[in-house]
Every structure is written in structure tokens, then in C-alpha cells.
Backbone as a ProteinNet text record, in pm:
[ID]
protein_1_A
[PRIMARY]
MSGEGEAGIAKSIQSKLTDALKASFVQVEDLSDGCGAKLDLIVVSDEFEGKGLLERQQAVHEVIKEEMKVVHAITMKTKTVKQWEAMKAKEQS
[TERTIARY]
-808.2	-751.4	-660.5	-679.8	-602.4	-454.3	-374.5	-230.4	-173	-256.4	-204.9	-137.1	-179	-122.6	-174.9	-134.9	-186.2	-152.5	-30.4	9.3	-71.2	-95.7	-173.9	-318.5	-375.3	-514	-527	-438.5	-443	-428.2	-335.1	-313	-434.4	-491.6	-609.7	-727.3	-749	-858.2	-837.1	-716.4	-688	-712.4	-664.3	-680.7	-827.4	-898.8	-1040.3	-1124.2	-1102.2	-1181	-1147.9	-1021	-980.9	-1048.8	-1048.3	-1107	-1259.7	-1321.8	-1467.1	-1540.2	-1484.7	-1551.2	-1488.3	-1394.1	-1323.3	-1272.1	-1215.4	-1170.1	-1046.7	-1046.3	-930.4	-827.6	-872.2	-781.9	-835.8	-749	-784	-667.3	-697.8	-596.8	-644.9	-558.3	-589.1	-482.6	-525.6	-432.6	-462.4	-359.3	-372.5	-363.4	-468.5	-471.9	-454.9	-413.6	-411.3	-270.2	-173.6	-35.2	18.3	-26	33.8	-40.1	-147.4	-214.9	-320.3	-359.6	-455.1	-599.7	-628.1	-764	-847.5	-782.5	-853.4	-801.4	-887.9	-844.9	-923.7	-858.6	-921.9	-908.6	-1020.1	-1020.6	-1063.2	-1002.8	-1051.5	-1069.3	-1190.1	-1219.5	-1281.4	-1219.6	-1266.8	-1306.6	-1434.3	-1484	-1606.4	-1614	-1734.4	-1851.2	-1826	-1933.1	-2024.9	-1976.2	-2054.7	-2148.9	-2134.6	-2216.6	-2364.9	-2440.6	-2584.3	-2623.7	-2525.2	-2553.2	-2532.3	-2614.7	-2600.6	-2489.1	-2458.6	-2350.1	-2368.6	-2487.3	-2512.9	-2491.9	-2541.1	-2522.2	-2373.9	-2299.8	-2156.8	-2085.2	-2116.5	-2051.4	-2091.9	-2216	-2260.4	-2185.2	-2161.7	-2088	-1945.6	-1881.3	-1745.2	-1745.8	-1838.7	-1846	-1869.4	-1950.7	-1978.5	-1850.9	-1770.5	-1647.1	-1544.8	-1538.9	-1435.2	-1491.4	-1603	-1667.1	-1577.2	-1493.2	-1401.2	-1297.7	-1242.1	-1143.2	-1206.1	-1333.5	-1401.8	-1414.1	-1391.5	-1396.4	-1284.4	-1175.3	-1062.6	-1038.3	-1117.7	-1106.9	-1209.9	-1165.5	-1254.6	-1322.9	-1256.8	-1312.4	-1266.2	-1356	-1321.6	-1391.4	-1317.8	-1376.8	-1349.2	-1437.4	-1415.1	-1473.4	-1407	-1457	-1479.2	-1596.6	-1628.6	-1666.5	-1591.7	-1609.8	-1615.4	-1687.6	-1676	-1547.7	-1502.9	-1381.8	-1401	-1517.9	-1547	-1541.7	-1600.6	-1597.4	-1453.9	-1377.5	-1239.1	-1154.6	-1170	-1093.6	-1130.2	-1259.4	-1304.9	-1248.2	-1247.6	-1194.3	-1044.4	-969.7	-826.4	-796.6	-875.1	-856.5	-880.8	-981.9	-1014.6	-902.1	-844.5	-733.9	-611.5	-591.4	-472.8	-488.4	-612.3	-633.7	-625
-2842.4	-2748.4	-2816.1	-2943.1	-3007.8	-3003.4	-2976.7	-2975.1	-2845	-2745.6	-2619.7	-2535.2	-2545.8	-2464.5	-2322.5	-2244.2	-2107.9	-2020.8	-2025.7	-1939.1	-1969.6	-2097.8	-2136.2	-2093.8	-2107.7	-2067.2	-1916	-1842.6	-1696	-1648.4	-1706.2	-1666.9	-1700.1	-1817.5	-1859.4	-1765.6	-1733.4	-1643.3	-1506.1	-1454.4	-1321.8	-1317.6	-1417.7	-1423.7	-1435.5	-1525.1	-1545.7	-1420.9	-1356	-1236.9	-1121.6	-1106.9	-1001.3	-1020.7	-1143.1	-1172	-1165.7	-1238.7	-1253.1	-1124.3	-1048.1	-926.4	-799.9	-816.4	-701.8	-610.8	-674	-601	-517.6	-396.2	-309.1	-332.3	-393.6	-424.2	-545.8	-642.7	-759.9	-787	-795.8	-832.4	-958.2	-1058.4	-1182	-1197.8	-1193.9	-1204.6	-1330.9	-1408.7	-1530.7	-1494.1	-1525.5	-1496.7	-1623	-1731.6	-1861.7	-1916.2	-1830.2	-1872.7	-1961.4	-1938.5	-2005.6	-2123.5	-2170.4	-2288.4	-2251.3	-2123.5	-2080.3	-2109	-2151.4	-2189.1	-2071.5	-1958.9	-1839.9	-1721	-1660.2	-1554.6	-1426.3	-1315.5	-1184	-1128.8	-1087.6	-1037.7	-891.6	-820	-688.1	-696.2	-665.4	-670.9	-536.9	-471.2	-342.4	-358.4	-333.9	-352.5	-265.4	-207.8	-133.2	-226.8	-357.2	-455.6	-452.9	-397.3	-389.4	-269.5	-180.5	-59.6	-96.4	-35.8	-59	-187.4	-263.2	-388.3	-369.8	-436.6	-433.2	-525.3	-518.4	-597.1	-746.7	-797.9	-940.7	-983.6	-904.5	-936.8	-936.4	-844.6	-836.1	-960.5	-996.4	-1112.4	-1242.1	-1251	-1368.6	-1378.9	-1265.8	-1265.5	-1316.2	-1271.7	-1316.8	-1466.3	-1511	-1653.6	-1740.4	-1693.4	-1770.5	-1789.8	-1685.8	-1692.5	-1787.7	-1790.6	-1869.8	-1995	-2044.8	-2159.3	-2282.7	-2302.2	-2417.2	-2403.3	-2283.6	-2257.4	-2264.8	-2231.1	-2232.4	-2372.9	-2474.3	-2611.8	-2639.9	-2563.6	-2584.3	-2465.9	-2360.8	-2244.1	-2259.8	-2243.1	-2260.7	-2131.6	-2019.5	-1890.7	-1783.9	-1690.8	-1582.9	-1455.3	-1345.9	-1214.7	-1135	-1040.4	-963.8	-824.7	-737	-602.8	-595	-550.7	-536.4	-391.4	-325	-182.1	-153.1	-47.8	4.5	86.4	119.7	200.9	335.1	394.1	523.6	511.5	407.3	386	364.1	287.1	256.6	384.1	466.1	591.1	684.1	691.1	777.1	724.5	594.6	534.1	562.7	547	572.7	719.8	808.7	953.4	989.8	929.1	955.8	907.7	791.6	736.9	828.3	894.7	978.5	1118.4	1156	1290.9	1295.1
6292.8	6386.6	6488.2	6514.3	6619.2	6585.9	6689.9	6673.7	6621.3	6594.7	6541.4	6646.6	6770.9	6875.9	6870.7	6970	6984.4	6865.2	6817.9	6706.8	6581.6	6555.5	6438.7	6449.6	6567.6	6589.8	6574.6	6637.3	6630.1	6485.9	6413.9	6274.4	6189.1	6210.1	6135.5	6163.1	6290.6	6327.9	6266.3	6277.2	6222.4	6072.2	6001.5	5856.7	5817	5882.3	5848.3	5874.1	5987.8	6019.7	5926	5893	5800.3	5664.8	5616.4	5485.7	5487.1	5579.1	5578.6	5615.7	5708.4	5755.3	5699.4	5608.1	5550.5	5662.1	5764.1	5881.9	5851.4	5901.1	5883.5	5994.3	6104.8	6214.8	6289	6313.5	6394.3	6488.2	6615.6	6714.6	6785.9	6792.4	6864.3	6971.4	7096.5	7208.5	7288.8	7313	7393.4	7540.4	7615.8	7758.9	7842.2	7778.3	7845.9	7867.8	7877.6	7899.3	7788.6	7665.2	7551.2	7491.1	7554.1	7497.2	7393.5	7386.8	7286.4	7320	7442.1	7478.3	7529.7	7558.1	7605.7	7526.8	7448	7357.6	7377.6	7348.8	7348.6	7207.2	7149.3	7012	7007.4	6916.3	6876.9	6726.5	6679.6	6536.8	6496.7	6399.8	6351.5	6205	6177.1	6041.5	6017.1	5899.1	5862.9	5832.5	5825.9	5812	5935.6	6045.5	6169.1	6171.9	6076.6	6072.6	6073.8	6165.7	6173.9	6245.6	6295.2	6365	6514.8	6592.2	6737.2	6782.3	6910.5	6967.9	6943.7	6966.6	6949.2	6803.6	6709.7	6567.2	6529.1	6583.5	6554.4	6607.7	6732.5	6791.9	6721.1	6679.4	6603.9	6471.7	6406.5	6279.7	6301.6	6409.4	6440.8	6469.2	6553.3	6587.9	6464.3	6373.5	6251.2	6168.5	6159.9	6081.1	6144.1	6276.9	6344.6	6412.8	6363.6	6431.6	6437.6	6339.4	6339.8	6452.1	6466.1	6570.8	6710	6719.6	6849.2	6907.6	6827.3	6877	6976.6	6969.9	7060.8	7154.9	7140.3	7227.4	7339.3	7462.9	7577.7	7619.5	7596.5	7635.6	7537.7	7509.7	7418.1	7463.8	7458	7479.7	7353.1	7323.9	7201.6	7210.2	7138.4	7113.8	6963.6	6924	6781.8	6757	6672.4	6648.1	6498.8	6462.6	6327.3	6322.3	6203.7	6190.2	6260.7	6243.8	6307.7	6460.2	6516.3	6661.4	6710.1	6635.5	6671.5	6673.5	6569.7	6561.8	6676.4	6709.8	6820.3	6953.8	6971.4	7093.3	7107.1	6998	6999.9	7026.7	6965.8	6986.9	7133	7193.1	7333.4	7424.7	7392.4	7472.3	7468	7355.4	7338.3	7397.4	7428.7	7483.2	7633.3
[MASK]
+++++++++++++++++++++++++++++++++++++++++++++++++++++++++++++++++++++++++++++++++++++++++++++

């Protein structure tokens, strides 16, 4: 991971989460002014169905454990497709 920079880390995280969790939507936002050390994630996957918040976050961390070696802080929202659609509908109303 060393030397990849923010764009490489974000792309790697997005790809890994999409593949491993069969995510329908993954957003990786750099909140650290470009260094990639502080990230905000949104992960939408039906793999989260029936799982609590802690289980969902553990699943995400397991997939990106290599990238986490260079990330200092991470925030995340983990939603099922149904939860995501309901959230988006509420925002639009």
C-alpha cells in the first residue's frame, strides 16, 4: 500500500468492498485534504441484511485491513439496499 496515495487507496477500497461484499454502492471520500489518511465510507450491500452495526463494520474492516495500515481515521455508514433506498427517498421528500 505504501506510495499509492489517496486516489490509489480510495480506488482499492472501493474495488475491494464492491467485490467482497457484493456492494451495490460504495463511496469513499477523503476528508484529510488529499493525503488519504482520513476517510468517510458509505457501503450499501444486501450482505448486511440481518446484521447489526458492529457486524457490518467488522465486515468492512476485514475487507480493507491492508488499507487500514495507512489510514488514521475512518467513518462509515453501512446500509442494506432497502435502508439506502428509504434514506434517499426521505431526503428527497
